[in-house]
Coordinates of C-alpha atoms in Angstrom, one line a residue:
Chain A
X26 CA -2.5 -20.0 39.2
X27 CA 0.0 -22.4 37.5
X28 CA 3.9 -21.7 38.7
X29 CA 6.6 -20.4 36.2
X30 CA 10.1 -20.8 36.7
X31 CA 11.6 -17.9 35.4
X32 CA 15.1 -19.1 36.4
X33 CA 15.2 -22.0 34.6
X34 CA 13.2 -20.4 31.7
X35 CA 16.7 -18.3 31.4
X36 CA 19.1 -21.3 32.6
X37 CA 20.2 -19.5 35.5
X38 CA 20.1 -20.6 39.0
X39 CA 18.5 -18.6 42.0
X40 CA 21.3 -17.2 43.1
X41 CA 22.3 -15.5 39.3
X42 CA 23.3 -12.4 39.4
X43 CA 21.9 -8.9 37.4
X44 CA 24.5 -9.5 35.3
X45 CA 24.0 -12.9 34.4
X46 CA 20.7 -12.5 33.7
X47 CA 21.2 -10.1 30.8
X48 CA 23.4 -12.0 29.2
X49 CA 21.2 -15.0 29.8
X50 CA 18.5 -12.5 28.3
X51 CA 20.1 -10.9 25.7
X52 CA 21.7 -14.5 23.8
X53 CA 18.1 -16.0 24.4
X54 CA 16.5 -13.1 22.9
X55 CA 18.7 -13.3 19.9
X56 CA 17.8 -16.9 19.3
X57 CA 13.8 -16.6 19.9
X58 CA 12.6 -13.3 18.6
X59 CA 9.8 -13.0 15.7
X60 CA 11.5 -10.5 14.0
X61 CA 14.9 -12.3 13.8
X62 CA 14.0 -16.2 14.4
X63 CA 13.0 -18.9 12.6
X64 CA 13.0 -22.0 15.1
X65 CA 9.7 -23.0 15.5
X66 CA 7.6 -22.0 18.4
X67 CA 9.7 -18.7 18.2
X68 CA 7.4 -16.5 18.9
X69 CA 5.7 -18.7 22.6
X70 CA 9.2 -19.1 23.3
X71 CA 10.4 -15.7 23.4
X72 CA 7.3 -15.0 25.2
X73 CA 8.2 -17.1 28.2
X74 CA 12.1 -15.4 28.0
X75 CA 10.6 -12.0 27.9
X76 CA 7.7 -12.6 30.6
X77 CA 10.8 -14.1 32.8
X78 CA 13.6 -11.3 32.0
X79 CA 10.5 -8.3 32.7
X80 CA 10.5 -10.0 36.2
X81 CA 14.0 -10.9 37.3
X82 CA 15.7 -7.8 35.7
X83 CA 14.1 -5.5 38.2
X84 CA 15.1 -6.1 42.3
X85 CA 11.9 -5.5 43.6
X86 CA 10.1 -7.6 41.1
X87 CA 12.7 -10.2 41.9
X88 CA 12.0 -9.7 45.4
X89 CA 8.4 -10.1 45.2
X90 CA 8.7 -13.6 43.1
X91 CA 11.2 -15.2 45.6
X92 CA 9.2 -14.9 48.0
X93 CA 6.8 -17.0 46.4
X94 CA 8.4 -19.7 46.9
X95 CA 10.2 -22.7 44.5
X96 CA 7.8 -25.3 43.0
X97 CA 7.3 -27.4 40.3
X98 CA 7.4 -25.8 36.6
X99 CA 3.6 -25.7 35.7
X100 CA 2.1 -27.0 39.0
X101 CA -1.2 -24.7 40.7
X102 CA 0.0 -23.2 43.9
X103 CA -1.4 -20.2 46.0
X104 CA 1.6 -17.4 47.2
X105 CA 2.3 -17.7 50.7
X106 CA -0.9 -15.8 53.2
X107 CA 1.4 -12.8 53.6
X108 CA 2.4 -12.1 49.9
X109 CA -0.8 -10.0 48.9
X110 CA -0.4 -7.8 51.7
X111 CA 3.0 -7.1 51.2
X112 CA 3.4 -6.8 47.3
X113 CA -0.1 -6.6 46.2
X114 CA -1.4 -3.6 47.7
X115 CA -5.0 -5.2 48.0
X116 CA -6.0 -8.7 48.5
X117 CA -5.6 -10.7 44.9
X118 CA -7.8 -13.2 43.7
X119 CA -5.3 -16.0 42.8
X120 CA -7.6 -18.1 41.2
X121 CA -8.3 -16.5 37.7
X122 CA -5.0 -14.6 37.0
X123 CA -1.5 -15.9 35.2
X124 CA 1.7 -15.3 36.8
X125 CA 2.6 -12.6 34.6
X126 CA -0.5 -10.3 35.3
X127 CA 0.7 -10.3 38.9
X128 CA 4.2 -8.8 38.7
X129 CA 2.6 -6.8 35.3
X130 CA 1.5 -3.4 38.2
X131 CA 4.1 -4.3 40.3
X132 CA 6.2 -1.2 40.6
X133 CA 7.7 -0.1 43.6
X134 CA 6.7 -2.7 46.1
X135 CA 2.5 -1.8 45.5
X136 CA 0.5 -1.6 42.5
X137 CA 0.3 1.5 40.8
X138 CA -3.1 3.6 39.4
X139 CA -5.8 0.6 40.0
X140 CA -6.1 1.5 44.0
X141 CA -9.1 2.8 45.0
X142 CA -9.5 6.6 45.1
X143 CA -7.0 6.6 41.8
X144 CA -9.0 8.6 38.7
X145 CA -6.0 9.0 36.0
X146 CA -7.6 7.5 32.9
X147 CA -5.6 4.4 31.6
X148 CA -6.0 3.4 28.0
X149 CA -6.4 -0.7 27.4
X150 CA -3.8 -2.6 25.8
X151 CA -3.9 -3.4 22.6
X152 CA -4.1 -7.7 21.8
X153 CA -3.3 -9.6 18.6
X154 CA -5.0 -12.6 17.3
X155 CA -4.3 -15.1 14.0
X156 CA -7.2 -16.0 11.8
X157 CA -6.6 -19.1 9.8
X158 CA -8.8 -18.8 6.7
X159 CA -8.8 -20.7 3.2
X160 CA -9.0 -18.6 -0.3
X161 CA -12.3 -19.6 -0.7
X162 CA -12.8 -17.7 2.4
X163 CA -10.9 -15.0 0.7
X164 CA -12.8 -15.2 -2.1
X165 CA -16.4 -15.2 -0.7
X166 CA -15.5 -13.0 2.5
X167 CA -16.3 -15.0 6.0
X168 CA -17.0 -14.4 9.6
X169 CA -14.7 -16.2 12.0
X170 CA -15.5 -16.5 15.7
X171 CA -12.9 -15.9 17.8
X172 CA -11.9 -16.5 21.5
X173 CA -8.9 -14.7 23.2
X174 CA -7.7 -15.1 27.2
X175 CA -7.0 -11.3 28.3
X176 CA -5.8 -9.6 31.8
X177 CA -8.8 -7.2 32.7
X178 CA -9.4 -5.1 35.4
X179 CA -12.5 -5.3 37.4
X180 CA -14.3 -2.5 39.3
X181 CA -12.0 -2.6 42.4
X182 CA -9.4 -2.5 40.1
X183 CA -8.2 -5.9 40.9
X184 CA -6.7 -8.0 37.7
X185 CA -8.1 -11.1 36.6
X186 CA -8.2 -13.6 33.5
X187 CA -11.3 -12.4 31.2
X188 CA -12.4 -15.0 28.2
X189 CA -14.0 -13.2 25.6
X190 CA -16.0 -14.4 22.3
X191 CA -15.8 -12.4 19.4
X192 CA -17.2 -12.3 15.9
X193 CA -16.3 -10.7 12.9
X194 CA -16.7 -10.1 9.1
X195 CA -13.4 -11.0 7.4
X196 CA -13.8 -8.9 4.6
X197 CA -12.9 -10.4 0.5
X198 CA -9.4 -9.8 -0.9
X199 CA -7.5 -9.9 2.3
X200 CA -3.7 -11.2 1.4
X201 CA -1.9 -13.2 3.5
X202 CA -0.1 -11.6 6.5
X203 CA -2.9 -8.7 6.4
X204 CA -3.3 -7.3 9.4
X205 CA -6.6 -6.0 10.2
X206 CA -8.7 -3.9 13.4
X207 CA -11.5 -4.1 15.3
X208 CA -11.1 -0.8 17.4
X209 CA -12.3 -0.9 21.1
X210 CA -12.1 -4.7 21.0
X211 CA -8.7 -4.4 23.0
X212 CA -8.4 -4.3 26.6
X213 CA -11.0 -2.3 28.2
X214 CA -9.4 1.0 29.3
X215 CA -9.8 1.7 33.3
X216 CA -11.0 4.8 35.2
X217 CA -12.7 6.4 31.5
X218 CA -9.5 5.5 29.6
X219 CA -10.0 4.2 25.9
X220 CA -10.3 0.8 25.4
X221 CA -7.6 -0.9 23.8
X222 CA -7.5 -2.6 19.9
X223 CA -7.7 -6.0 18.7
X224 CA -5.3 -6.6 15.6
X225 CA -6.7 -9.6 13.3
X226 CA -3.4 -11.3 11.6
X227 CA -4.4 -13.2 8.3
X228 CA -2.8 -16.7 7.8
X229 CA -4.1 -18.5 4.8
X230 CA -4.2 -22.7 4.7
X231 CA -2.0 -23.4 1.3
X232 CA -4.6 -24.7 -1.1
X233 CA -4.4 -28.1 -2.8
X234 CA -4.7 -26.8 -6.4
X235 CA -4.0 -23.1 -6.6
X236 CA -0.5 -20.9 -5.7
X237 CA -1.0 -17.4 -4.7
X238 CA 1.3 -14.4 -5.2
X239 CA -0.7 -11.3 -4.5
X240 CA -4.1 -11.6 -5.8
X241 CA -3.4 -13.8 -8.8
X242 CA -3.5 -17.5 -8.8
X243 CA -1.2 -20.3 -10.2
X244 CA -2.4 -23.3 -11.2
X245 CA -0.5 -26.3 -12.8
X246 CA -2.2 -27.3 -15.9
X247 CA -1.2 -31.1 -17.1
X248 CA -1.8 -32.0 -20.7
X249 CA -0.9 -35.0 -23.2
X250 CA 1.7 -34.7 -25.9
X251 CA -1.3 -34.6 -28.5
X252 CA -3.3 -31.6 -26.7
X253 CA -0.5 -29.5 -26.5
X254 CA 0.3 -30.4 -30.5
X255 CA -3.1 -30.2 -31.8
X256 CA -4.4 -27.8 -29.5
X257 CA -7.9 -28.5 -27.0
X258 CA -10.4 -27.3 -24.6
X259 CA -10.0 -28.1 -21.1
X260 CA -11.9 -28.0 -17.9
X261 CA -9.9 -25.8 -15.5
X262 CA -11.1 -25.1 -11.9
X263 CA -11.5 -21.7 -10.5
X264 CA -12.6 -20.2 -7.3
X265 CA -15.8 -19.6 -8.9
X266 CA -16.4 -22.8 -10.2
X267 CA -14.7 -25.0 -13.6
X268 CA -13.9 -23.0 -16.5
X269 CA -13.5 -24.3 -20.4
X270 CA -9.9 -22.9 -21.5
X271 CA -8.6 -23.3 -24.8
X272 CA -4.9 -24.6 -24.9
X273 CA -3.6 -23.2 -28.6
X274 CA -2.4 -25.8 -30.9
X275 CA 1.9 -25.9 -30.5
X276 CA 1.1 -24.7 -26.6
X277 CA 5.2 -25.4 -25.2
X278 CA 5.7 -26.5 -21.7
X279 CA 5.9 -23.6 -18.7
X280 CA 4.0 -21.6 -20.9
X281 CA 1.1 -19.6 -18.9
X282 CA -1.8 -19.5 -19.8
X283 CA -4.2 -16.5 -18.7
X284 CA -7.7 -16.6 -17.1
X285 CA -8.6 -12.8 -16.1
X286 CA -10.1 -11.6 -13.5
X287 CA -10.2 -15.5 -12.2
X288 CA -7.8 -14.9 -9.1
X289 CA -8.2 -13.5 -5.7
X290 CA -10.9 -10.1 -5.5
X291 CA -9.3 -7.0 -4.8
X292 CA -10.5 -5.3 -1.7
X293 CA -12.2 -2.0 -3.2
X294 CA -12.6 -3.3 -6.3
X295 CA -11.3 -5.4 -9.4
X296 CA -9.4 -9.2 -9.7
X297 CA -6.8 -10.7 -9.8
X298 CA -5.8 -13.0 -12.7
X299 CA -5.7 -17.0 -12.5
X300 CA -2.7 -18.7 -14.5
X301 CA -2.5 -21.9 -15.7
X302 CA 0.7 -22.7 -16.2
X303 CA 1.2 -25.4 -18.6
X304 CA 3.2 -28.8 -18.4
X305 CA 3.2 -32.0 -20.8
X306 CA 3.3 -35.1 -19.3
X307 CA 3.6 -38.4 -21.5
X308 CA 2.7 -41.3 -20.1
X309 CA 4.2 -44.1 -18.7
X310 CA 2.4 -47.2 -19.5
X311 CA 1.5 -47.4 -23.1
X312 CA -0.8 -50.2 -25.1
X313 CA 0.8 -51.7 -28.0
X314 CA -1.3 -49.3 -30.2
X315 CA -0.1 -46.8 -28.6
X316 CA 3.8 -47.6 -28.8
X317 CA 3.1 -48.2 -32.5
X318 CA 1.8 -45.0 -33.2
X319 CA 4.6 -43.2 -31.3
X320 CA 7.1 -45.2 -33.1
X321 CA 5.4 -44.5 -36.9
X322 CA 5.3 -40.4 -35.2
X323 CA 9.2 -40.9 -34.6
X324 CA 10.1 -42.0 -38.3
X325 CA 8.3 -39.4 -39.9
X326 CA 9.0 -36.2 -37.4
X327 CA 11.7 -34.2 -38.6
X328 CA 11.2 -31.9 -35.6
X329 CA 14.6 -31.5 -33.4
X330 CA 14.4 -29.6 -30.2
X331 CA 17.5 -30.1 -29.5
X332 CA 19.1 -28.2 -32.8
X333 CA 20.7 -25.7 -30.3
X334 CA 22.8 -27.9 -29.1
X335 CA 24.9 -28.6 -32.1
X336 CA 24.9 -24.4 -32.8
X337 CA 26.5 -23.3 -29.6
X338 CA 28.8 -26.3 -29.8
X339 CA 29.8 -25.7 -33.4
X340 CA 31.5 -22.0 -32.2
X341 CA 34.0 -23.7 -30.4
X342 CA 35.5 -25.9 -33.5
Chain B
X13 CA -25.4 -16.1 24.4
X14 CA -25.8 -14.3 21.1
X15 CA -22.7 -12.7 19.8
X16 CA -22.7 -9.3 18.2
X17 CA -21.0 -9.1 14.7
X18 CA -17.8 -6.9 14.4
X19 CA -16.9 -5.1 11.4
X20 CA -13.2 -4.8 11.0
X21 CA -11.2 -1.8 9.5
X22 CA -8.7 -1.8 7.2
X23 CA -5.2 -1.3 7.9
X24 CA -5.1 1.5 5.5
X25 CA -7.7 3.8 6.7
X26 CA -4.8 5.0 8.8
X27 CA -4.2 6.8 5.6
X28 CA -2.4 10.4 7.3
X29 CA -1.3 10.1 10.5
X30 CA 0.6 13.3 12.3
X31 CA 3.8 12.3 13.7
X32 CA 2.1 13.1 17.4
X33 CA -1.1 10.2 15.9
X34 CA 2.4 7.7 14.8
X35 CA 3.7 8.0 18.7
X36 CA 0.6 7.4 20.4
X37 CA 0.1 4.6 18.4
X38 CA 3.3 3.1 17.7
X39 CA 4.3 3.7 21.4
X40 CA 7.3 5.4 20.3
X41 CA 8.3 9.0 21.5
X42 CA 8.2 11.7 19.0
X43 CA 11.7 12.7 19.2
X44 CA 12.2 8.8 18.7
X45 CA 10.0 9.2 15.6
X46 CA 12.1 12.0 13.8
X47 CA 15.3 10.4 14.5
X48 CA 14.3 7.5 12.5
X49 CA 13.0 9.7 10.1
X50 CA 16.2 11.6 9.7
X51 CA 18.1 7.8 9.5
X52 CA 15.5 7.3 6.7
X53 CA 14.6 4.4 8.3
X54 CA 10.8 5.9 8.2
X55 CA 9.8 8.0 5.2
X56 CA 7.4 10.7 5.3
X57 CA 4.9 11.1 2.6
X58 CA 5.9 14.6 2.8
X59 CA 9.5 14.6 4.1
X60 CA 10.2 18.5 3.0
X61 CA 6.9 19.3 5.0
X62 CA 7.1 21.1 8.4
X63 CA 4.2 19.4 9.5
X64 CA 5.2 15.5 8.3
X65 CA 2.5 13.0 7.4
X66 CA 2.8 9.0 7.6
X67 CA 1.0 6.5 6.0
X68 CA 0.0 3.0 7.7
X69 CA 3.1 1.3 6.0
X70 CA 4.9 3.4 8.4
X71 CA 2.9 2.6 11.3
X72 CA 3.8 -0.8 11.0
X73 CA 7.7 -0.2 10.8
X74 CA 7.0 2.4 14.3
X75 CA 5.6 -0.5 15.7
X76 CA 8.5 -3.2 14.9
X77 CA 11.1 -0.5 16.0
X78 CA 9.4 0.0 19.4
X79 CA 9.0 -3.7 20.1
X80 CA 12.6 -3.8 18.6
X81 CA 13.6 -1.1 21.5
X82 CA 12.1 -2.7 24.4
X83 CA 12.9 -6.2 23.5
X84 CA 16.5 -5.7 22.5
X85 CA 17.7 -2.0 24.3
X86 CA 18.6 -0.9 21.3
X87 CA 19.4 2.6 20.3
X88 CA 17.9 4.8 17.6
X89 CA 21.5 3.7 15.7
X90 CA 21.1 0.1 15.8
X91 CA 17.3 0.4 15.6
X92 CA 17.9 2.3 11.7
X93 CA 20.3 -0.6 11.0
X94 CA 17.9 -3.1 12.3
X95 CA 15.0 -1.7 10.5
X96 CA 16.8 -1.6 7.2
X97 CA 17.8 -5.0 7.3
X98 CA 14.2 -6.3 8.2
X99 CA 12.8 -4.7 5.3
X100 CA 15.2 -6.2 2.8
X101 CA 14.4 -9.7 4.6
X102 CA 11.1 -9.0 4.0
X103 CA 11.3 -8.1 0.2
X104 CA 13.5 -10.8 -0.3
X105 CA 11.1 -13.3 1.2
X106 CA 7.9 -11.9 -0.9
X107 CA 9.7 -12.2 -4.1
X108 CA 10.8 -15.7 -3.1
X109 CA 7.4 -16.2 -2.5
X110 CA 6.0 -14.8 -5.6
X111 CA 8.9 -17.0 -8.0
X112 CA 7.9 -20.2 -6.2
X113 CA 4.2 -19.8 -6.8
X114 CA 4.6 -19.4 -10.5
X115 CA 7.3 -22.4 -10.8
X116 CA 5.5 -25.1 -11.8
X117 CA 4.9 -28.0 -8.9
X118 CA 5.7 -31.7 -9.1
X119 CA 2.7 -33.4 -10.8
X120 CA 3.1 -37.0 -9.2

């Protein structure tokens, strides 16, 4: 079991008082949580504040991990011979649990429910887990395997570090953010109680090609000067493989151009649509040729985009 | 080891859940529950009902305002305030997301 210091996790020392440990809490808990924070790593972060506040804030809690002793942030180390006896109730394996699912029963100087001869039912926590998938994973449907780390209880009721392996159908047309459940797949429930949840949270790689914004798709669609004038068919790529679209002639730039039922499936049923969304890029280099014929398009173009300009000025004389 | 396939479920088959279904799942009390109902931070498919029935859109707001609770002590007050503001933030970040997808990127 690796050691924690939740002192200096809440830069206090030892001797901080209850008071001073809310505050440390409470400014700490401002700055890291999910629902209010964007530093990075907010989320472990407030993690490690919250696992250290649950323990300090109460005395005998407090108690129980000063009596552990001080040692280094993150080094193994084994509770002095007494400790189960006194706080634990039972004897603890020490080997296979984290610091927090010790103090996690502690209530009251023993740990309540999970002794022997106990039979209230108690219902499994529920855990949450991130899938990382790409839209073509969206688009096809996947299975993912996953792995999580979870507190369990065993048949004496003692607490230990469980790793499971799970694997699952990720169903087509999730969005980003969509929060999925496999029920039962929780913590298993003690003593007959259910067993808990497992909540799947969708987090989609950004793609190299295509933008999403609900199930549609946006696509930046380059063309020359000449294609957008005259008008062409193009090769665009879609999920489901390239697609000819037809660019009408006088097509202007930012215009979008509309491929339905080319974006991201709908769960029950349907698509969403893929737009390409037009820009004209002129190039750089040019061949002599080239210039020429630009120059002989300038001389006889009588085309101004720019007639506005004069029009809204022309108020103001 | 072979490892057995899991079928998920979608969020939304938690299509009408009681308010007693919202607390055991949310981990809020009831009395909780209709207090930030009559804030309005949580709305009721049926809010002139007796019998009120939530959808799973509100299951996930129970759920942020019970972590909210126990992470920050807050009251059923602060909770509505916090709740409201969330939700704004959130709508505000989606459309931000939606505009930037259809601006067209840098080419080069």
């Amino acid at each position: 079991m690796k050691y924690k210091d939740y002192y200096s996790t809440l830069g206090l020392e030892r001797t901080a008082t209850t008071e001073d440990i809310k505050k440390a809490y409470r400014k700490l808990a401002r700055k890291y949580h999910p629902d209010v924070s964007k530093e990075t790593n907010a989320e472990e972060k407030f993690k490690e504040v919250a696992e250290a506040y649950e323990t300090l804030k109460d005395s005998e809690k407090r108690a129980a991990y000063d009596q552990l002793g001080s040692h280094q942030s993150g080094q193994d180390f084994r509770p002095p011979p007494d400790w189960g006896q006194q706080y634990g109730g039972t004897p603890f394996s020490f080997d296979d649990i984290d610091l927090s699912d010790l103090f996690a029963g502690l209530t009251g100087g023993r740990h309540h429910t999970r002794q022997r001869g106990s039979n209230i039912p108690v219902p499994g926590h529920d855990y949450e887990v991130t899938a990382h998938i790409t839209l073509e994973d969206v688009y096809q449907g996947t299975i993912v395997n996953l792995n999580i780390n979870v507190p369990e209880y065993n048949e004496s009721g003692h607490l230990h570090r469980v790793s499971r392996a799970l694997k699952t159908r990720i169903p087509k047309g999730v969005v980003d953010g969509q929060r999925l459940r496999l029920p039962g797949k929780g913590g298993k429930g003690f003593n007959g109680g259910r067993n808990g949840d497992l909540y799947l949270n969708i987090a989609l790689h950004p793609h190299p090609l295509f933008r999403v914004s609900g199930h549609d798709l946006y696509l930046d669609l380059p063309v020359t000067p000449w294609e957008a004038a005259l008008g062409a068919a193009v090769d665009v790529p879609t999920l489901g493989g390239p697609v000819r679209l037809k660019v009408p002639p006088g097509t202007h730039a930012g215009q979008k151009l509309r491929l339905p039922k080319r974006g991201l499936p709908k769960p029950h049923d349907g698509e969403g649509d893929l737009f390409a969304i037009v820009q004209i890029v002129v190039p750089t280099v040019l061949s002599e040729r080239e210039r020429t014929i630009f120059k002989e398009l300038a001389d006889v173009s009588t085309f101004n985009p720019r007639g506005h300009f004069e029009q809204e000025t022309s108020h103001e004389n | 080891m072979r490892i057995e396939l899991t079928e998920v479920l979608w969020m939304d088959q938690y299509q009408e859940l009681s308010l007693a279904d919202l607390a055991r799942l949310s981990g809020l009390s009831e009395a909780e529950l209709s207090e930030l109902v009559d804030c309005g931070a949580i709305v009721p498919t049926n809010a002139d009902s007796a019998e009120w029935i939530f959808d799973a859109g509100c299951l996930a707001v129970a759920k942020t305002a019970c972590r909210l609770r126990n992470d920050f002590e807050l009251d059923t007050q602060g909770l509505a305030v916090a709740l409201t503001l969330l939700a704004r933030i959130h709508n505000l970040e989606a459309q931000l997301h939606d505009l930037r997808a259809q601006l067209p990127g840098r080419i080069f």
